[in-house]
Amino acid sequence: MSHNPEIGKSIAAGGVKTNYHDLGEGRPVILIHGSGPGVTAWANWRLNLPVLSERVRAIAPDMLGFGYTERPADGVYNLERWRGHLMDLADALGLQEFDIVGNSFGGALALSMAVHHPDRVRRMVLMGAAGLEFELTEALDKVWGYEPSVEAMRAMLDIFAYDNSLVSDELAEMRYRASIQPGFHEAFSAMFPAPRQKHITALSTPEKEIAKIACPTLILHGREDRVLPMSNSLRLFDLIRTSEVHLFGKCGHWTQIEHKDRFNLLVSDFLARE
């Protein structure tokens, strides 16, 4: 049997057996994936980890309930619990201060970390980030409402990408197979049941708290993102005084894949600063 690249190292984080990738050395950066069906840290960051790890220590976990990390027996998922898991992981790895790169759902978690643990988060990158109140998009409703089939996965990936040529039948088949691993879909269904507007609210941090964030923040967004509106990132730019924003044209919700070279350069340069 060939090795599954999505499975990395394993560590107990607050008693949760956590699957994570740990590449490079130097200043630690935790990369937090999004919440698409069948998602894993590796699927999300596979084109970025090798490049970023040339300059930093890049750590990419499967968050609680996702991928190959343990699922809580009670099936309860919320921002506080995900934040606790991330803090437990940082403590287990002996990281006092770290940078965070958050994609979509991961951006919501990054914002929450910067608000609740400002002494631990040095720099932050938000990419197509949730974390604010916004009206549920049709695309996000479809993503969170996914029911497993190759066709549904293909449609989902078409939603994520601006350029559909990036979405091959092989990729759709691979992500579909990931989404039907034992326990994957049950956990996913438990996280974001309809009506789904309430989950946007549950992932949000109050704007008055976001406005207090003082760590340097890089905000990235694709102009053609149908899942999370670009207006989210512009609002974050208004709120976070220490932020800069970079918008990509001809780009959907997959900045790190669709514009991987620019993404890797921008992010590694930003994280390399003192």
PDB file of C-alpha atoms in Angstrom:
ATOM      1  CA  MET A   1       0.000   0.000   0.000  1.00  0.00           C
ATOM      2  CA  SER A   2       1.415   3.408  -0.962  1.00  0.00           C
ATOM      3  CA  HIS A   3       1.897   6.019   1.726  1.00  0.00           C
ATOM      4  CA  ASN A   4      -0.848   8.641   1.984  1.00  0.00           C
ATOM      5  CA  PRO A   5       0.883  12.062   1.835  1.00  0.00           C
ATOM      6  CA  GLU A   6      -2.007  13.586   3.806  1.00  0.00           C
ATOM      7  CA  ILE A   7      -0.842  11.725   6.895  1.00  0.00           C
ATOM      8  CA  GLY A   8       2.120  13.446   8.544  1.00  0.00           C
ATOM      9  CA  LYS A   9       3.299  13.317  12.148  1.00  0.00           C
ATOM     10  CA  SER A  10       1.111  12.615  15.148  1.00  0.00           C
ATOM     11  CA  ILE A  11       1.035  14.353  18.520  1.00  0.00           C
ATOM     12  CA  ALA A  12      -1.334  14.450  21.484  1.00  0.00           C
ATOM     13  CA  ALA A  13      -2.695  18.003  21.786  1.00  0.00           C
ATOM     14  CA  GLY A  14      -4.752  18.294  24.953  1.00  0.00           C
ATOM     15  CA  GLY A  15      -5.472  14.588  24.687  1.00  0.00           C
ATOM     16  CA  VAL A  16      -6.525  14.847  21.022  1.00  0.00           C
ATOM     17  CA  LYS A  17      -4.476  12.711  18.644  1.00  0.00           C
ATOM     18  CA  THR A  18      -3.559  15.311  16.010  1.00  0.00           C
ATOM     19  CA  ASN A  19      -2.254  14.754  12.481  1.00  0.00           C
ATOM     20  CA  TYR A  20       0.132  17.510  11.351  1.00  0.00           C
ATOM     21  CA  HIS A  21       2.914  18.343   8.906  1.00  0.00           C
ATOM     22  CA  ASP A  22       6.076  20.006  10.158  1.00  0.00           C
ATOM     23  CA  LEU A  23       8.589  21.217   7.553  1.00  0.00           C
ATOM     24  CA  GLY A  24      11.637  23.450   7.721  1.00  0.00           C
ATOM     25  CA  GLU A  25      13.141  25.251  10.665  1.00  0.00           C
ATOM     26  CA  GLY A  26      13.235  28.734  12.086  1.00  0.00           C
ATOM     27  CA  ARG A  27      10.331  30.871  13.190  1.00  0.00           C
ATOM     28  CA  PRO A  28       7.161  28.737  13.596  1.00  0.00           C
ATOM     29  CA  VAL A  29       4.143  29.374  11.383  1.00  0.00           C
ATOM     30  CA  ILE A  30       0.882  27.449  11.842  1.00  0.00           C
ATOM     31  CA  LEU A  31      -1.193  27.102   8.654  1.00  0.00           C
ATOM     32  CA  ILE A  32      -4.900  26.466   9.210  1.00  0.00           C
ATOM     33  CA  HIS A  33      -6.950  24.899   6.415  1.00  0.00           C
ATOM     34  CA  GLY A  34     -10.493  25.741   5.301  1.00  0.00           C
ATOM     35  CA  SER A  35     -13.687  23.766   5.939  1.00  0.00           C
ATOM     36  CA  GLY A  36     -14.457  22.156   2.574  1.00  0.00           C
ATOM     37  CA  PRO A  37     -15.595  18.519   2.428  1.00  0.00           C
ATOM     38  CA  GLY A  38     -12.764  15.988   2.665  1.00  0.00           C
ATOM     39  CA  VAL A  39     -10.304  18.758   3.507  1.00  0.00           C
ATOM     40  CA  THR A  40      -6.922  18.021   5.038  1.00  0.00           C
ATOM     41  CA  ALA A  41      -4.016  20.294   5.820  1.00  0.00           C
ATOM     42  CA  TRP A  42      -1.994  18.602   3.077  1.00  0.00           C
ATOM     43  CA  ALA A  43      -4.697  19.007   0.415  1.00  0.00           C
ATOM     44  CA  ASN A  44      -4.966  22.661   1.334  1.00  0.00           C
ATOM     45  CA  TRP A  45      -1.286  23.597   1.608  1.00  0.00           C
ATOM     46  CA  ARG A  46       0.623  21.006  -0.457  1.00  0.00           C
ATOM     47  CA  LEU A  47       1.776  23.631  -3.009  1.00  0.00           C
ATOM     48  CA  ASN A  48       2.899  26.060  -0.311  1.00  0.00           C
ATOM     49  CA  LEU A  49       4.574  24.043   2.453  1.00  0.00           C
ATOM     50  CA  PRO A  50       7.728  23.126   0.481  1.00  0.00           C
ATOM     51  CA  VAL A  51       8.331  26.773  -0.502  1.00  0.00           C
ATOM     52  CA  LEU A  52       7.438  28.440   2.808  1.00  0.00           C
ATOM     53  CA  SER A  53       9.539  25.890   4.716  1.00  0.00           C
ATOM     54  CA  GLU A  54      12.673  27.195   2.993  1.00  0.00           C
ATOM     55  CA  ARG A  55      12.428  30.276   5.234  1.00  0.00           C
ATOM     56  CA  VAL A  56      10.273  29.323   8.215  1.00  0.00           C
ATOM     57  CA  ARG A  57       9.141  26.282  10.176  1.00  0.00           C
ATOM     58  CA  ALA A  58       5.785  25.524   8.547  1.00  0.00           C
ATOM     59  CA  ILE A  59       3.343  23.535  10.695  1.00  0.00           C
ATOM     60  CA  ALA A  60       0.028  22.482   9.151  1.00  0.00           C
ATOM     61  CA  PRO A  61      -2.397  20.522  11.377  1.00  0.00           C
ATOM     62  CA  ASP A  62      -5.685  18.844  10.589  1.00  0.00           C
ATOM     63  CA  MET A  63      -7.936  20.714  13.021  1.00  0.00           C
ATOM     64  CA  LEU A  64     -10.195  18.947  15.501  1.00  0.00           C
ATOM     65  CA  GLY A  65     -12.761  16.867  13.600  1.00  0.00           C
ATOM     66  CA  PHE A  66     -11.114  17.334  10.200  1.00  0.00           C
ATOM     67  CA  GLY A  67      -8.903  15.036   8.175  1.00  0.00           C
ATOM     68  CA  TYR A  68      -6.873  12.490  10.118  1.00  0.00           C
ATOM     69  CA  THR A  69      -7.116  14.203  13.503  1.00  0.00           C
ATOM     70  CA  GLU A  70      -9.294  12.615  16.178  1.00  0.00           C
ATOM     71  CA  ARG A  71     -12.983  13.500  16.337  1.00  0.00           C
ATOM     72  CA  PRO A  72     -14.517  14.449  19.692  1.00  0.00           C
ATOM     73  CA  ALA A  73     -16.814  11.740  21.052  1.00  0.00           C
ATOM     74  CA  ASP A  74     -19.579  14.272  21.715  1.00  0.00           C
ATOM     75  CA  GLY A  75     -19.520  15.609  18.136  1.00  0.00           C
ATOM     76  CA  VAL A  76     -19.542  19.206  19.386  1.00  0.00           C
ATOM     77  CA  TYR A  77     -17.672  21.752  17.262  1.00  0.00           C
ATOM     78  CA  ASN A  78     -17.319  25.475  17.901  1.00  0.00           C
ATOM     79  CA  LEU A  79     -14.805  28.294  17.698  1.00  0.00           C
ATOM     80  CA  GLU A  80     -13.844  28.040  21.359  1.00  0.00           C
ATOM     81  CA  ARG A  81     -13.112  24.342  21.005  1.00  0.00           C
ATOM     82  CA  TRP A  82     -11.049  24.767  17.817  1.00  0.00           C
ATOM     83  CA  ARG A  83      -9.129  27.587  19.497  1.00  0.00           C
ATOM     84  CA  GLY A  84      -8.443  25.336  22.483  1.00  0.00           C
ATOM     85  CA  HIS A  85      -7.188  22.586  20.186  1.00  0.00           C
ATOM     86  CA  LEU A  86      -4.828  25.005  18.462  1.00  0.00           C
ATOM     87  CA  MET A  87      -3.481  26.295  21.778  1.00  0.00           C
ATOM     88  CA  ASP A  88      -3.002  22.724  22.997  1.00  0.00           C
ATOM     89  CA  LEU A  89      -1.107  21.930  19.791  1.00  0.00           C
ATOM     90  CA  ALA A  90       1.139  24.990  20.173  1.00  0.00           C
ATOM     91  CA  ASP A  91       1.825  24.030  23.801  1.00  0.00           C
ATOM     92  CA  ALA A  92       2.531  20.393  22.884  1.00  0.00           C
ATOM     93  CA  LEU A  93       5.042  21.600  20.274  1.00  0.00           C
ATOM     94  CA  GLY A  94       6.591  24.051  22.758  1.00  0.00           C
ATOM     95  CA  LEU A  95       5.699  27.142  20.702  1.00  0.00           C
ATOM     96  CA  GLN A  96       5.488  30.255  22.841  1.00  0.00           C
ATOM     97  CA  GLU A  97       5.003  32.694  19.964  1.00  0.00           C
ATOM     98  CA  PHE A  98       4.040  31.839  16.392  1.00  0.00           C
ATOM     99  CA  ASP A  99       2.636  33.244  13.173  1.00  0.00           C
ATOM    100  CA  ILE A 100      -0.689  32.031  11.767  1.00  0.00           C
ATOM    101  CA  VAL A 101      -1.818  31.658   8.149  1.00  0.00           C
ATOM    102  CA  GLY A 102      -5.573  31.071   7.998  1.00  0.00           C
ATOM    103  CA  ASN A 103      -7.608  30.067   4.950  1.00  0.00           C
ATOM    104  CA  SER A 104     -11.381  30.695   4.998  1.00  0.00           C
ATOM    105  CA  PHE A 105     -12.585  28.860   8.136  1.00  0.00           C
ATOM    106  CA  GLY A 106      -8.914  28.967   9.190  1.00  0.00           C
ATOM    107  CA  GLY A 107      -9.004  32.750   8.858  1.00  0.00           C
ATOM    108  CA  ALA A 108     -11.895  32.906  11.322  1.00  0.00           C
ATOM    109  CA  LEU A 109      -9.857  30.803  13.736  1.00  0.00           C
ATOM    110  CA  ALA A 110      -6.763  32.999  13.202  1.00  0.00           C
ATOM    111  CA  LEU A 111      -8.754  36.158  13.998  1.00  0.00           C
ATOM    112  CA  SER A 112     -10.155  34.552  17.136  1.00  0.00           C
ATOM    113  CA  MET A 113      -6.644  33.520  18.216  1.00  0.00           C
ATOM    114  CA  ALA A 114      -5.273  37.044  17.668  1.00  0.00           C
ATOM    115  CA  VAL A 115      -8.074  38.467  19.822  1.00  0.00           C
ATOM    116  CA  HIS A 116      -7.969  35.896  22.629  1.00  0.00           C
ATOM    117  CA  HIS A 117      -4.217  35.180  22.695  1.00  0.00           C
ATOM    118  CA  PRO A 118      -2.493  38.350  21.439  1.00  0.00           C
ATOM    119  CA  ASP A 119       0.684  37.461  23.335  1.00  0.00           C
ATOM    120  CA  ARG A 120       1.079  34.238  21.323  1.00  0.00           C
ATOM    121  CA  VAL A 121       0.336  35.441  17.767  1.00  0.00           C
ATOM    122  CA  ARG A 122       3.217  37.423  16.244  1.00  0.00           C
ATOM    123  CA  ARG A 123       2.004  37.901  12.661  1.00  0.00           C
ATOM    124  CA  MET A 124      -1.129  36.841  10.844  1.00  0.00           C
ATOM    125  CA  VAL A 125      -2.062  36.086   7.227  1.00  0.00           C
ATOM    126  CA  LEU A 126      -5.764  35.945   6.359  1.00  0.00           C
ATOM    127  CA  MET A 127      -6.760  34.391   3.034  1.00  0.00           C
ATOM    128  CA  GLY A 128     -10.382  34.507   1.896  1.00  0.00           C
ATOM    129  CA  ALA A 129     -11.125  34.671   5.609  1.00  0.00           C
ATOM    130  CA  ALA A 130     -14.378  34.116   7.449  1.00  0.00           C
ATOM    131  CA  GLY A 131     -14.672  35.640  10.925  1.00  0.00           C
ATOM    132  CA  LEU A 132     -17.039  38.512  10.155  1.00  0.00           C
ATOM    133  CA  GLU A 133     -20.805  38.583   9.833  1.00  0.00           C
ATOM    134  CA  PHE A 134     -21.855  38.392   6.176  1.00  0.00           C
ATOM    135  CA  GLU A 135     -24.814  37.058   4.279  1.00  0.00           C
ATOM    136  CA  LEU A 136     -24.502  33.352   3.502  1.00  0.00           C
ATOM    137  CA  THR A 137     -23.481  32.948  -0.146  1.00  0.00           C
ATOM    138  CA  GLU A 138     -25.096  30.323  -2.340  1.00  0.00           C
ATOM    139  CA  ALA A 139     -21.632  28.849  -2.887  1.00  0.00           C
ATOM    140  CA  LEU A 140     -20.864  28.481   0.840  1.00  0.00           C
ATOM    141  CA  ASP A 141     -24.300  26.967   1.395  1.00  0.00           C
ATOM    142  CA  LYS A 142     -23.409  24.327  -1.223  1.00  0.00           C
ATOM    143  CA  VAL A 143     -19.953  23.706   0.266  1.00  0.00           C
ATOM    144  CA  TRP A 144     -21.286  23.153   3.790  1.00  0.00           C
ATOM    145  CA  GLY A 145     -24.265  21.189   2.441  1.00  0.00           C
ATOM    146  CA  TYR A 146     -22.155  18.739   0.414  1.00  0.00           C
ATOM    147  CA  GLU A 147     -23.462  15.175   0.136  1.00  0.00           C
ATOM    148  CA  PRO A 148     -20.838  12.727  -1.149  1.00  0.00           C
ATOM    149  CA  SER A 149     -20.659  11.948  -4.869  1.00  0.00           C
ATOM    150  CA  VAL A 150     -17.969  12.491  -7.478  1.00  0.00           C
ATOM    151  CA  GLU A 151     -20.343  14.835  -9.344  1.00  0.00           C
ATOM    152  CA  ALA A 152     -21.058  16.903  -6.241  1.00  0.00           C
ATOM    153  CA  MET A 153     -17.332  17.147  -5.499  1.00  0.00           C
ATOM    154  CA  ARG A 154     -16.619  18.224  -9.082  1.00  0.00           C
ATOM    155  CA  ALA A 155     -19.275  20.963  -8.789  1.00  0.00           C
ATOM    156  CA  MET A 156     -17.794  21.998  -5.457  1.00  0.00           C
ATOM    157  CA  LEU A 157     -14.271  22.335  -6.847  1.00  0.00           C
ATOM    158  CA  ASP A 158     -15.627  24.338  -9.782  1.00  0.00           C
ATOM    159  CA  ILE A 159     -17.074  26.761  -7.210  1.00  0.00           C
ATOM    160  CA  PHE A 160     -13.692  27.148  -5.500  1.00  0.00           C
ATOM    161  CA  ALA A 161     -11.610  27.823  -8.601  1.00  0.00           C
ATOM    162  CA  TYR A 162     -11.854  30.756 -11.007  1.00  0.00           C
ATOM    163  CA  ASP A 163     -10.125  28.731 -13.729  1.00  0.00           C
ATOM    164  CA  ASN A 164     -11.928  25.409 -14.036  1.00  0.00           C
ATOM    165  CA  SER A 165      -9.030  23.880 -15.964  1.00  0.00           C
ATOM    166  CA  LEU A 166      -7.396  23.497 -12.525  1.00  0.00           C
ATOM    167  CA  VAL A 167     -10.172  21.085 -11.610  1.00  0.00           C
ATOM    168  CA  SER A 168      -9.378  17.718 -13.167  1.00  0.00           C
ATOM    169  CA  ASP A 169     -11.466  14.564 -12.903  1.00  0.00           C
ATOM    170  CA  GLU A 170      -8.538  13.057 -10.983  1.00  0.00           C
ATOM    171  CA  LEU A 171      -8.656  15.867  -8.410  1.00  0.00           C
ATOM    172  CA  ALA A 172     -12.429  15.500  -8.044  1.00  0.00           C
ATOM    173  CA  GLU A 173     -12.040  11.739  -7.593  1.00  0.00           C
ATOM    174  CA  MET A 174      -9.237  12.216  -5.030  1.00  0.00           C
ATOM    175  CA  ARG A 175     -11.191  14.768  -2.988  1.00  0.00           C
ATOM    176  CA  TYR A 176     -14.345  12.634  -3.194  1.00  0.00           C
ATOM    177  CA  ARG A 177     -12.446   9.619  -1.860  1.00  0.00           C
ATOM    178  CA  ALA A 178     -11.069  11.809   0.934  1.00  0.00           C
ATOM    179  CA  SER A 179     -14.587  12.985   1.793  1.00  0.00           C
ATOM    180  CA  ILE A 180     -15.830   9.403   2.308  1.00  0.00           C
ATOM    181  CA  GLN A 181     -13.021   8.176   4.551  1.00  0.00           C
ATOM    182  CA  PRO A 182     -14.523   6.575   7.683  1.00  0.00           C
ATOM    183  CA  GLY A 183     -15.904   9.318   9.931  1.00  0.00           C
ATOM    184  CA  PHE A 184     -15.104  12.203   7.568  1.00  0.00           C
ATOM    185  CA  HIS A 185     -18.590  12.959   6.324  1.00  0.00           C
ATOM    186  CA  GLU A 186     -20.318  12.274   9.642  1.00  0.00           C
ATOM    187  CA  ALA A 187     -18.086  14.857  11.323  1.00  0.00           C
ATOM    188  CA  PHE A 188     -18.490  17.304   8.449  1.00  0.00           C
ATOM    189  CA  SER A 189     -22.300  17.010   8.507  1.00  0.00           C
ATOM    190  CA  ALA A 190     -22.307  17.614  12.261  1.00  0.00           C
ATOM    191  CA  MET A 191     -20.341  20.862  11.922  1.00  0.00           C
ATOM    192  CA  PHE A 192     -22.479  22.984   9.615  1.00  0.00           C
ATOM    193  CA  PRO A 193     -26.084  21.729   9.425  1.00  0.00           C
ATOM    194  CA  ALA A 194     -28.789  23.944   7.911  1.00  0.00           C
ATOM    195  CA  PRO A 195     -29.846  26.685   8.427  1.00  0.00           C
ATOM    196  CA  ARG A 196     -26.271  27.769   7.817  1.00  0.00           C
ATOM    197  CA  GLN A 197     -26.310  31.539   8.451  1.00  0.00           C
ATOM    198  CA  LYS A 198     -25.930  30.710  12.153  1.00  0.00           C
ATOM    199  CA  HIS A 199     -22.524  29.090  11.515  1.00  0.00           C
ATOM    200  CA  ILE A 200     -21.212  32.317   9.971  1.00  0.00           C
ATOM    201  CA  THR A 201     -22.302  34.071  13.155  1.00  0.00           C
ATOM    202  CA  ALA A 202     -20.753  31.339  15.315  1.00  0.00           C
ATOM    203  CA  LEU A 203     -17.397  31.736  13.513  1.00  0.00           C
ATOM    204  CA  SER A 204     -17.457  35.531  13.834  1.00  0.00           C
ATOM    205  CA  THR A 205     -15.421  37.734  16.150  1.00  0.00           C
ATOM    206  CA  PRO A 206     -17.050  41.061  17.148  1.00  0.00           C
ATOM    207  CA  GLU A 207     -15.776  43.941  15.007  1.00  0.00           C
ATOM    208  CA  LYS A 208     -14.863  45.995  18.080  1.00  0.00           C
ATOM    209  CA  GLU A 209     -12.527  43.163  19.149  1.00  0.00           C
ATOM    210  CA  ILE A 210     -11.027  42.785  15.668  1.00  0.00           C
ATOM    211  CA  ALA A 211     -10.302  46.533  15.717  1.00  0.00           C
ATOM    212  CA  LYS A 212      -8.027  45.979  18.754  1.00  0.00           C
ATOM    213  CA  ILE A 213      -5.778  43.500  16.910  1.00  0.00           C
ATOM    214  CA  ALA A 214      -2.264  44.950  16.858  1.00  0.00           C
ATOM    215  CA  CYS A 215      -0.182  42.246  15.176  1.00  0.00           C
ATOM    216  CA  PRO A 216       0.989  42.874  11.590  1.00  0.00           C
ATOM    217  CA  THR A 217      -1.608  41.296   9.290  1.00  0.00           C
ATOM    218  CA  LEU A 218      -1.518  40.433   5.589  1.00  0.00           C
ATOM    219  CA  ILE A 219      -4.963  40.048   4.003  1.00  0.00           C
ATOM    220  CA  LEU A 220      -5.323  38.152   0.702  1.00  0.00           C
ATOM    221  CA  HIS A 221      -8.446  37.628  -1.392  1.00  0.00           C
ATOM    222  CA  GLY A 222      -9.455  36.533  -4.882  1.00  0.00           C
ATOM    223  CA  ARG A 223     -11.678  39.025  -6.694  1.00  0.00           C
ATOM    224  CA  GLU A 224     -13.860  36.265  -8.170  1.00  0.00           C
ATOM    225  CA  ASP A 225     -14.295  34.411  -4.866  1.00  0.00           C
ATOM    226  CA  ARG A 226     -17.894  33.132  -4.765  1.00  0.00           C
ATOM    227  CA  VAL A 227     -17.610  31.401  -1.398  1.00  0.00           C
ATOM    228  CA  LEU A 228     -16.534  34.334   0.777  1.00  0.00           C
ATOM    229  CA  PRO A 229     -17.088  37.834  -0.609  1.00  0.00           C
ATOM    230  CA  MET A 230     -14.072  40.074  -1.201  1.00  0.00           C
ATOM    231  CA  SER A 231     -15.906  42.756   0.820  1.00  0.00           C
ATOM    232  CA  ASN A 232     -15.034  40.672   3.925  1.00  0.00           C
ATOM    233  CA  SER A 233     -11.337  41.294   3.395  1.00  0.00           C
ATOM    234  CA  LEU A 234     -11.851  44.988   2.661  1.00  0.00           C
ATOM    235  CA  ARG A 235     -13.777  45.278   5.928  1.00  0.00           C
ATOM    236  CA  LEU A 236     -10.954  43.506   7.797  1.00  0.00           C
ATOM    237  CA  PHE A 237      -8.511  45.947   6.207  1.00  0.00           C
ATOM    238  CA  ASP A 238     -10.634  48.829   7.551  1.00  0.00           C
ATOM    239  CA  LEU A 239     -10.750  47.311  11.033  1.00  0.00           C
ATOM    240  CA  ILE A 240      -7.137  46.135  11.542  1.00  0.00           C
ATOM    241  CA  ARG A 241      -4.879  49.187  11.687  1.00  0.00           C
ATOM    242  CA  THR A 242      -1.698  47.141  11.253  1.00  0.00           C
ATOM    243  CA  SER A 243      -2.888  45.392   8.080  1.00  0.00           C
ATOM    244  CA  GLU A 244      -2.102  45.413   4.375  1.00  0.00           C
ATOM    245  CA  VAL A 245      -4.280  43.878   1.670  1.00  0.00           C
ATOM    246  CA  HIS A 246      -3.466  42.164  -1.629  1.00  0.00           C
ATOM    247  CA  LEU A 247      -6.282  41.358  -4.055  1.00  0.00           C
ATOM    248  CA  PHE A 248      -5.886  38.869  -6.912  1.00  0.00           C
ATOM    249  CA  GLY A 249      -7.806  39.184 -10.163  1.00  0.00           C
ATOM    250  CA  LYS A 250      -8.847  36.028 -12.031  1.00  0.00           C
ATOM    251  CA  CYS A 251      -8.876  34.233  -8.717  1.00  0.00           C
ATOM    252  CA  GLY A 252     -11.563  32.367  -6.793  1.00  0.00           C
ATOM    253  CA  HIS A 253     -11.398  30.993  -3.255  1.00  0.00           C
ATOM    254  CA  TRP A 254      -8.091  29.194  -3.845  1.00  0.00           C
ATOM    255  CA  THR A 255      -5.450  31.941  -3.810  1.00  0.00           C
ATOM    256  CA  GLN A 256      -2.819  29.516  -2.485  1.00  0.00           C
ATOM    257  CA  ILE A 257      -3.409  27.154  -5.428  1.00  0.00           C
ATOM    258  CA  GLU A 258      -4.512  29.421  -8.292  1.00  0.00           C
ATOM    259  CA  HIS A 259      -1.769  32.006  -7.687  1.00  0.00           C
ATOM    260  CA  LYS A 260       0.621  29.812  -5.744  1.00  0.00           C
ATOM    261  CA  ASP A 261       3.884  31.506  -6.797  1.00  0.00           C
ATOM    262  CA  ARG A 262       2.712  35.005  -5.881  1.00  0.00           C
ATOM    263  CA  PHE A 263       1.065  33.675  -2.730  1.00  0.00           C
ATOM    264  CA  ASN A 264       4.258  31.906  -1.625  1.00  0.00           C
ATOM    265  CA  LEU A 265       6.408  34.961  -2.328  1.00  0.00           C
ATOM    266  CA  LEU A 266       4.100  37.451  -0.609  1.00  0.00           C
ATOM    267  CA  VAL A 267       3.557  35.271   2.424  1.00  0.00           C
ATOM    268  CA  SER A 268       7.174  34.177   2.901  1.00  0.00           C
ATOM    269  CA  ASP A 269       8.402  37.785   2.551  1.00  0.00           C
ATOM    270  CA  PHE A 270       5.782  38.993   5.048  1.00  0.00           C
ATOM    271  CA  LEU A 271       6.617  36.270   7.585  1.00  0.00           C
ATOM    272  CA  ALA A 272      10.372  36.768   7.218  1.00  0.00           C
ATOM    273  CA  ARG A 273      10.189  40.344   8.547  1.00  0.00           C
ATOM    274  CA  GLU A 274      11.321  41.014  12.081  1.00  0.00           C
TER     275      GLU A 274
END
